[in-house]
Amino acid sequence: MIELTPTQIRGLKLANDGDLFPQPAKRWTHENAGITYARTDRFKERPQKVKFLTNTTVDELRALGFLQRRNLSEVLEEDAHEITMAGKIWLLKNK
């Protein structure tokens, strides 16, 4: 059984929502991610923060086999990453 840190679990859940793309400042998030607003707040629009991962978390998840590169012909730092079947199964068993 592989144990993940809470940061790695959040990163795996973020990758499960969609592919991760490199952003400035060594961060990874969804393509064209922006600040969104809470749907349940009727009186004020509270911004929801953009969820992101750091390079180290992406590297750790890739080393464990939970993330993989989408396009091997591109440079590693510019290539999008997606969740593998092993990552999906780990999330199903450990949610």
CSV table of N, CA and C in Angstrom, one decimal:
chain,number,residue,atom,x,y,z
A,1,MET,N,0.8,-1.2,0.0
A,1,MET,CA,0.0,0.0,0.0
A,1,MET,C,0.9,1.2,0.0
A,2,ILE,N,0.6,2.1,-0.9
A,2,ILE,CA,1.4,3.4,-1.0
A,2,ILE,C,0.7,4.5,-0.2
A,3,GLU,N,1.4,5.1,0.7
A,3,GLU,CA,0.9,6.2,1.5
A,3,GLU,C,1.3,7.5,0.8
A,4,LEU,N,0.3,8.4,0.6
A,4,LEU,CA,0.6,9.8,0.1
A,4,LEU,C,0.4,10.8,1.1
A,5,THR,N,1.1,11.9,0.9
A,5,THR,CA,0.9,13.1,1.8
A,5,THR,C,-0.4,13.8,1.4
A,6,PRO,N,-0.9,14.6,2.3
A,6,PRO,CA,-2.1,15.4,1.9
A,6,PRO,C,-1.9,16.3,0.6
A,7,THR,N,-0.7,16.8,0.5
A,7,THR,CA,-0.4,17.6,-0.7
A,7,THR,C,-0.5,16.8,-2.0
A,8,GLN,N,0.1,15.6,-1.9
A,8,GLN,CA,0.1,14.7,-3.0
A,8,GLN,C,-1.4,14.2,-3.4
A,9,ILE,N,-2.2,14.0,-2.3
A,9,ILE,CA,-3.6,13.6,-2.5
A,9,ILE,C,-4.3,14.7,-3.2
A,10,ARG,N,-4.2,16.0,-2.8
A,10,ARG,CA,-4.8,17.1,-3.4
A,10,ARG,C,-4.4,17.2,-4.9
A,11,GLY,N,-3.1,17.0,-5.1
A,11,GLY,CA,-2.6,17.0,-6.5
A,11,GLY,C,-3.2,16.0,-7.4
A,12,LEU,N,-3.3,14.8,-6.8
A,12,LEU,CA,-3.9,13.7,-7.6
A,12,LEU,C,-5.4,13.9,-7.9
A,13,LYS,N,-6.1,14.5,-6.9
A,13,LYS,CA,-7.5,14.9,-7.2
A,13,LYS,C,-7.6,16.0,-8.2
A,14,LEU,N,-6.7,16.9,-8.2
A,14,LEU,CA,-6.7,18.0,-9.2
A,14,LEU,C,-6.4,17.4,-10.6
A,15,ALA,N,-5.5,16.5,-10.7
A,15,ALA,CA,-5.2,15.8,-12.0
A,15,ALA,C,-6.4,15.0,-12.4
A,16,ASN,N,-7.1,14.4,-11.5
A,16,ASN,CA,-8.3,13.7,-11.9
A,16,ASN,C,-9.4,14.5,-12.5
A,17,ASP,N,-9.4,15.8,-12.2
A,17,ASP,CA,-10.4,16.8,-12.7
A,17,ASP,C,-10.0,17.1,-14.2
A,18,GLY,N,-8.8,17.0,-14.5
A,18,GLY,CA,-8.3,17.4,-15.9
A,18,GLY,C,-6.8,17.4,-16.0
A,19,ASP,N,-6.3,17.6,-17.2
A,19,ASP,CA,-4.9,17.6,-17.4
A,19,ASP,C,-4.2,18.8,-16.8
A,20,LEU,N,-3.0,18.6,-16.4
A,20,LEU,CA,-2.2,19.6,-15.7
A,20,LEU,C,-1.2,20.3,-16.8
A,21,PHE,N,-1.2,21.6,-16.8
A,21,PHE,CA,-0.3,22.3,-17.7
A,21,PHE,C,0.6,23.2,-16.9
A,22,PRO,N,1.9,23.4,-17.4
A,22,PRO,CA,2.8,24.2,-16.7
A,22,PRO,C,2.4,25.7,-16.7
A,23,GLN,N,2.6,26.3,-15.6
A,23,GLN,CA,2.4,27.8,-15.5
A,23,GLN,C,3.6,28.5,-15.0
A,24,PRO,N,3.7,29.8,-15.0
A,24,PRO,CA,4.8,30.5,-14.5
A,24,PRO,C,5.0,30.2,-13.0
A,25,ALA,N,6.2,30.4,-12.5
A,25,ALA,CA,6.6,30.3,-11.1
A,25,ALA,C,6.6,28.8,-10.7
A,26,LYS,N,6.9,27.9,-11.5
A,26,LYS,CA,7.0,26.5,-11.2
A,26,LYS,C,5.8,25.9,-10.6
A,27,ARG,N,4.6,26.2,-11.2
A,27,ARG,CA,3.4,25.7,-10.8
A,27,ARG,C,2.7,25.0,-11.9
A,28,TRP,N,1.8,24.1,-11.6
A,28,TRP,CA,1.0,23.3,-12.6
A,28,TRP,C,-0.5,23.5,-12.2
A,29,THR,N,-1.3,23.7,-13.2
A,29,THR,CA,-2.8,23.8,-13.0
A,29,THR,C,-3.5,23.4,-14.3
A,30,HIS,N,-4.8,23.5,-14.3
A,30,HIS,CA,-5.5,23.3,-15.6
A,30,HIS,C,-5.3,24.3,-16.6
A,31,GLU,N,-5.4,24.0,-17.8
A,31,GLU,CA,-5.3,25.0,-18.9
A,31,GLU,C,-6.3,26.1,-18.8
A,32,ASN,N,-5.8,27.3,-18.9
A,32,ASN,CA,-6.7,28.5,-18.8
A,32,ASN,C,-7.4,28.6,-17.5
A,33,ALA,N,-6.8,28.2,-16.4
A,33,ALA,CA,-7.5,28.3,-15.1
A,33,ALA,C,-7.5,29.7,-14.7
A,34,GLY,N,-8.6,30.1,-14.1
A,34,GLY,CA,-8.8,31.5,-13.6
A,34,GLY,C,-9.5,31.5,-12.3
A,35,ILE,N,-9.7,32.6,-11.7
A,35,ILE,CA,-10.4,32.7,-10.5
A,35,ILE,C,-11.9,32.6,-10.8
A,36,THR,N,-12.6,31.7,-10.0
A,36,THR,CA,-14.0,31.5,-10.2
A,36,THR,C,-14.7,32.1,-8.9
A,37,TYR,N,-16.0,32.1,-9.0
A,37,TYR,CA,-16.8,32.6,-7.9
A,37,TYR,C,-17.7,31.5,-7.4
A,38,ALA,N,-18.0,31.5,-6.1
A,38,ALA,CA,-18.8,30.5,-5.5
A,38,ALA,C,-20.3,30.6,-6.0
A,39,ARG,N,-20.8,29.5,-6.3
A,39,ARG,CA,-22.2,29.5,-6.8
A,39,ARG,C,-23.2,29.7,-5.7
A,40,THR,N,-22.9,29.2,-4.5
A,40,THR,CA,-23.8,29.2,-3.4
A,40,THR,C,-24.0,30.6,-2.7
A,41,ASP,N,-23.1,31.5,-3.0
A,41,ASP,CA,-23.1,32.8,-2.3
A,41,ASP,C,-24.0,33.7,-3.1
A,42,ARG,N,-25.2,34.0,-2.5
A,42,ARG,CA,-26.1,34.9,-3.3
A,42,ARG,C,-25.9,36.4,-3.1
A,43,PHE,N,-25.3,36.8,-2.1
A,43,PHE,CA,-25.2,38.2,-1.8
A,43,PHE,C,-23.8,38.8,-2.2
A,44,LYS,N,-22.8,38.0,-2.1
A,44,LYS,CA,-21.4,38.5,-2.4
A,44,LYS,C,-20.8,37.5,-3.3
A,45,GLU,N,-19.9,38.0,-4.1
A,45,GLU,CA,-19.1,37.1,-5.0
A,45,GLU,C,-17.8,36.9,-4.3
A,46,ARG,N,-17.6,35.8,-3.7
A,46,ARG,CA,-16.3,35.5,-3.1
A,46,ARG,C,-15.4,34.7,-4.1
A,47,PRO,N,-14.2,35.2,-4.4
A,47,PRO,CA,-13.4,34.5,-5.3
A,47,PRO,C,-12.9,33.1,-4.8
A,48,GLN,N,-12.9,32.1,-5.6
A,48,GLN,CA,-12.3,30.8,-5.3
A,48,GLN,C,-10.9,30.8,-5.8
A,49,LYS,N,-9.9,30.4,-5.0
A,49,LYS,CA,-8.6,30.4,-5.4
A,49,LYS,C,-8.3,29.4,-6.5
A,50,VAL,N,-7.4,29.6,-7.4
A,50,VAL,CA,-7.0,28.7,-8.4
A,50,VAL,C,-6.1,27.6,-7.7
A,51,LYS,N,-6.5,26.4,-7.9
A,51,LYS,CA,-5.8,25.2,-7.3
A,51,LYS,C,-4.6,24.9,-8.2
A,52,PHE,N,-3.4,24.6,-7.6
A,52,PHE,CA,-2.2,24.4,-8.3
A,52,PHE,C,-1.3,23.4,-7.6
A,53,LEU,N,-0.4,22.9,-8.3
A,53,LEU,CA,0.7,22.0,-7.8
A,53,LEU,C,2.0,22.6,-8.1
A,54,THR,N,3.0,22.2,-7.3
A,54,THR,CA,4.4,22.6,-7.5
A,54,THR,C,5.1,21.5,-8.3
A,55,ASN,N,6.3,21.9,-8.8
A,55,ASN,CA,7.1,21.0,-9.6
A,55,ASN,C,7.4,19.7,-8.8
A,56,THR,N,7.8,19.9,-7.6
A,56,THR,CA,8.2,18.7,-6.8
A,56,THR,C,7.0,17.7,-6.6
A,57,THR,N,5.8,18.2,-6.4
A,57,THR,CA,4.7,17.3,-6.2
A,57,THR,C,4.4,16.6,-7.5
A,58,VAL,N,4.5,17.2,-8.6
A,58,VAL,CA,4.3,16.6,-9.9
A,58,VAL,C,5.4,15.5,-10.1
A,59,ASP,N,6.6,15.9,-9.8
A,59,ASP,CA,7.7,14.9,-10.0
A,59,ASP,C,7.5,13.7,-9.1
A,60,GLU,N,7.0,13.9,-7.8
A,60,GLU,CA,6.8,12.8,-6.9
A,60,GLU,C,5.7,11.9,-7.4
A,61,LEU,N,4.6,12.5,-7.9
A,61,LEU,CA,3.5,11.7,-8.4
A,61,LEU,C,3.9,10.9,-9.7
A,62,ARG,N,4.7,11.5,-10.5
A,62,ARG,CA,5.1,10.9,-11.7
A,62,ARG,C,6.1,9.7,-11.4
A,63,ALA,N,6.9,9.9,-10.4
A,63,ALA,CA,7.8,8.8,-10.0
A,63,ALA,C,7.0,7.6,-9.4
A,64,LEU,N,5.9,7.9,-8.7
A,64,LEU,CA,5.1,6.8,-8.2
A,64,LEU,C,4.2,6.1,-9.3
A,65,GLY,N,4.2,6.7,-10.4
A,65,GLY,CA,3.4,6.1,-11.5
A,65,GLY,C,1.9,6.6,-11.6
A,66,PHE,N,1.6,7.7,-10.8
A,66,PHE,CA,0.2,8.2,-10.8
A,66,PHE,C,0.0,9.3,-11.8
A,67,LEU,N,1.0,9.9,-12.4
A,67,LEU,CA,0.9,10.9,-13.4
A,67,LEU,C,1.8,10.4,-14.6
A,68,GLN,N,1.4,10.8,-15.8
A,68,GLN,CA,2.3,10.5,-17.0
A,68,GLN,C,2.2,11.7,-17.9
A,69,ARG,N,3.2,11.8,-18.7
A,69,ARG,CA,3.3,12.9,-19.7
A,69,ARG,C,2.3,12.5,-20.9
A,70,ARG,N,1.7,13.6,-21.4
A,70,ARG,CA,0.8,13.3,-22.6
A,70,ARG,C,1.5,13.2,-23.9
A,71,ASN,N,2.5,14.1,-24.1
A,71,ASN,CA,3.2,14.1,-25.4
A,71,ASN,C,4.7,14.0,-25.2
A,72,LEU,N,5.2,12.9,-25.4
A,72,LEU,CA,6.7,12.6,-25.1
A,72,LEU,C,7.6,13.4,-26.1
A,73,SER,N,7.1,13.9,-27.2
A,73,SER,CA,8.0,14.6,-28.1
A,73,SER,C,8.3,16.0,-27.6
A,74,GLU,N,7.6,16.6,-26.7
A,74,GLU,CA,7.9,17.9,-26.2
A,74,GLU,C,8.9,17.8,-25.0
A,75,VAL,N,9.4,19.0,-24.7
A,75,VAL,CA,10.3,19.1,-23.5
A,75,VAL,C,9.5,18.9,-22.3
A,76,LEU,N,10.2,18.2,-21.3
A,76,LEU,CA,9.5,17.8,-20.0
A,76,LEU,C,8.9,19.0,-19.3
A,77,GLU,N,9.5,20.1,-19.3
A,77,GLU,CA,9.0,21.3,-18.5
A,77,GLU,C,7.8,21.9,-19.2
A,78,GLU,N,7.6,21.6,-20.5
A,78,GLU,CA,6.5,22.3,-21.3
A,78,GLU,C,5.3,21.3,-21.5
A,79,ASP,N,5.5,20.0,-21.2
A,79,ASP,CA,4.5,19.0,-21.5
A,79,ASP,C,3.4,18.9,-20.5
A,80,ALA,N,2.2,18.7,-21.0
A,80,ALA,CA,1.1,18.5,-20.1
A,80,ALA,C,1.1,17.1,-19.5
A,81,HIS,N,0.5,16.9,-18.3
A,81,HIS,CA,0.5,15.7,-17.6
A,81,HIS,C,-0.9,15.2,-17.4
A,82,GLU,N,-1.2,13.9,-17.4
A,82,GLU,CA,-2.5,13.4,-17.1
A,82,GLU,C,-2.4,12.3,-16.0
A,83,ILE,N,-3.5,12.0,-15.4
A,83,ILE,CA,-3.5,10.9,-14.4
A,83,ILE,C,-3.5,9.6,-15.1
A,84,THR,N,-2.9,8.6,-14.5
A,84,THR,CA,-2.8,7.3,-15.0
A,84,THR,C,-4.0,6.4,-14.4
A,85,MET,N,-4.1,5.2,-14.9
A,85,MET,CA,-5.1,4.3,-14.3
A,85,MET,C,-4.8,4.0,-12.9
A,86,ALA,N,-3.5,3.8,-12.6
A,86,ALA,CA,-3.1,3.5,-11.2
A,86,ALA,C,-3.5,4.7,-10.3
A,87,GLY,N,-3.4,5.9,-10.7
A,87,GLY,CA,-3.8,7.0,-9.9
A,87,GLY,C,-5.3,7.0,-9.7
A,88,LYS,N,-6.0,6.7,-10.7
A,88,LYS,CA,-7.5,6.7,-10.5
A,88,LYS,C,-7.9,5.6,-9.6
A,89,ILE,N,-7.3,4.4,-9.7
A,89,ILE,CA,-7.6,3.3,-8.8
A,89,ILE,C,-7.2,3.7,-7.3
A,90,TRP,N,-6.0,4.3,-7.1
A,90,TRP,CA,-5.6,4.7,-5.8
A,90,TRP,C,-6.7,5.7,-5.2
A,91,LEU,N,-7.2,6.6,-6.0
A,91,LEU,CA,-8.2,7.5,-5.5
A,91,LEU,C,-9.5,6.8,-5.1
A,92,LEU,N,-9.9,5.8,-5.9
A,92,LEU,CA,-11.1,5.1,-5.6
A,92,LEU,C,-11.0,4.3,-4.3
A,93,LYS,N,-9.8,3.7,-4.1
A,93,LYS,CA,-9.6,2.9,-2.9
A,93,LYS,C,-9.4,3.7,-1.6
A,94,ASN,N,-8.9,4.9,-1.8
A,94,ASN,CA,-8.5,5.7,-0.6
A,94,ASN,C,-9.2,7.0,-0.4
A,95,LYS,N,-10.3,7.2,-1.1
A,95,LYS,CA,-11.1,8.5,-0.8
A,95,LYS,C,-11.7,8.4,0.5
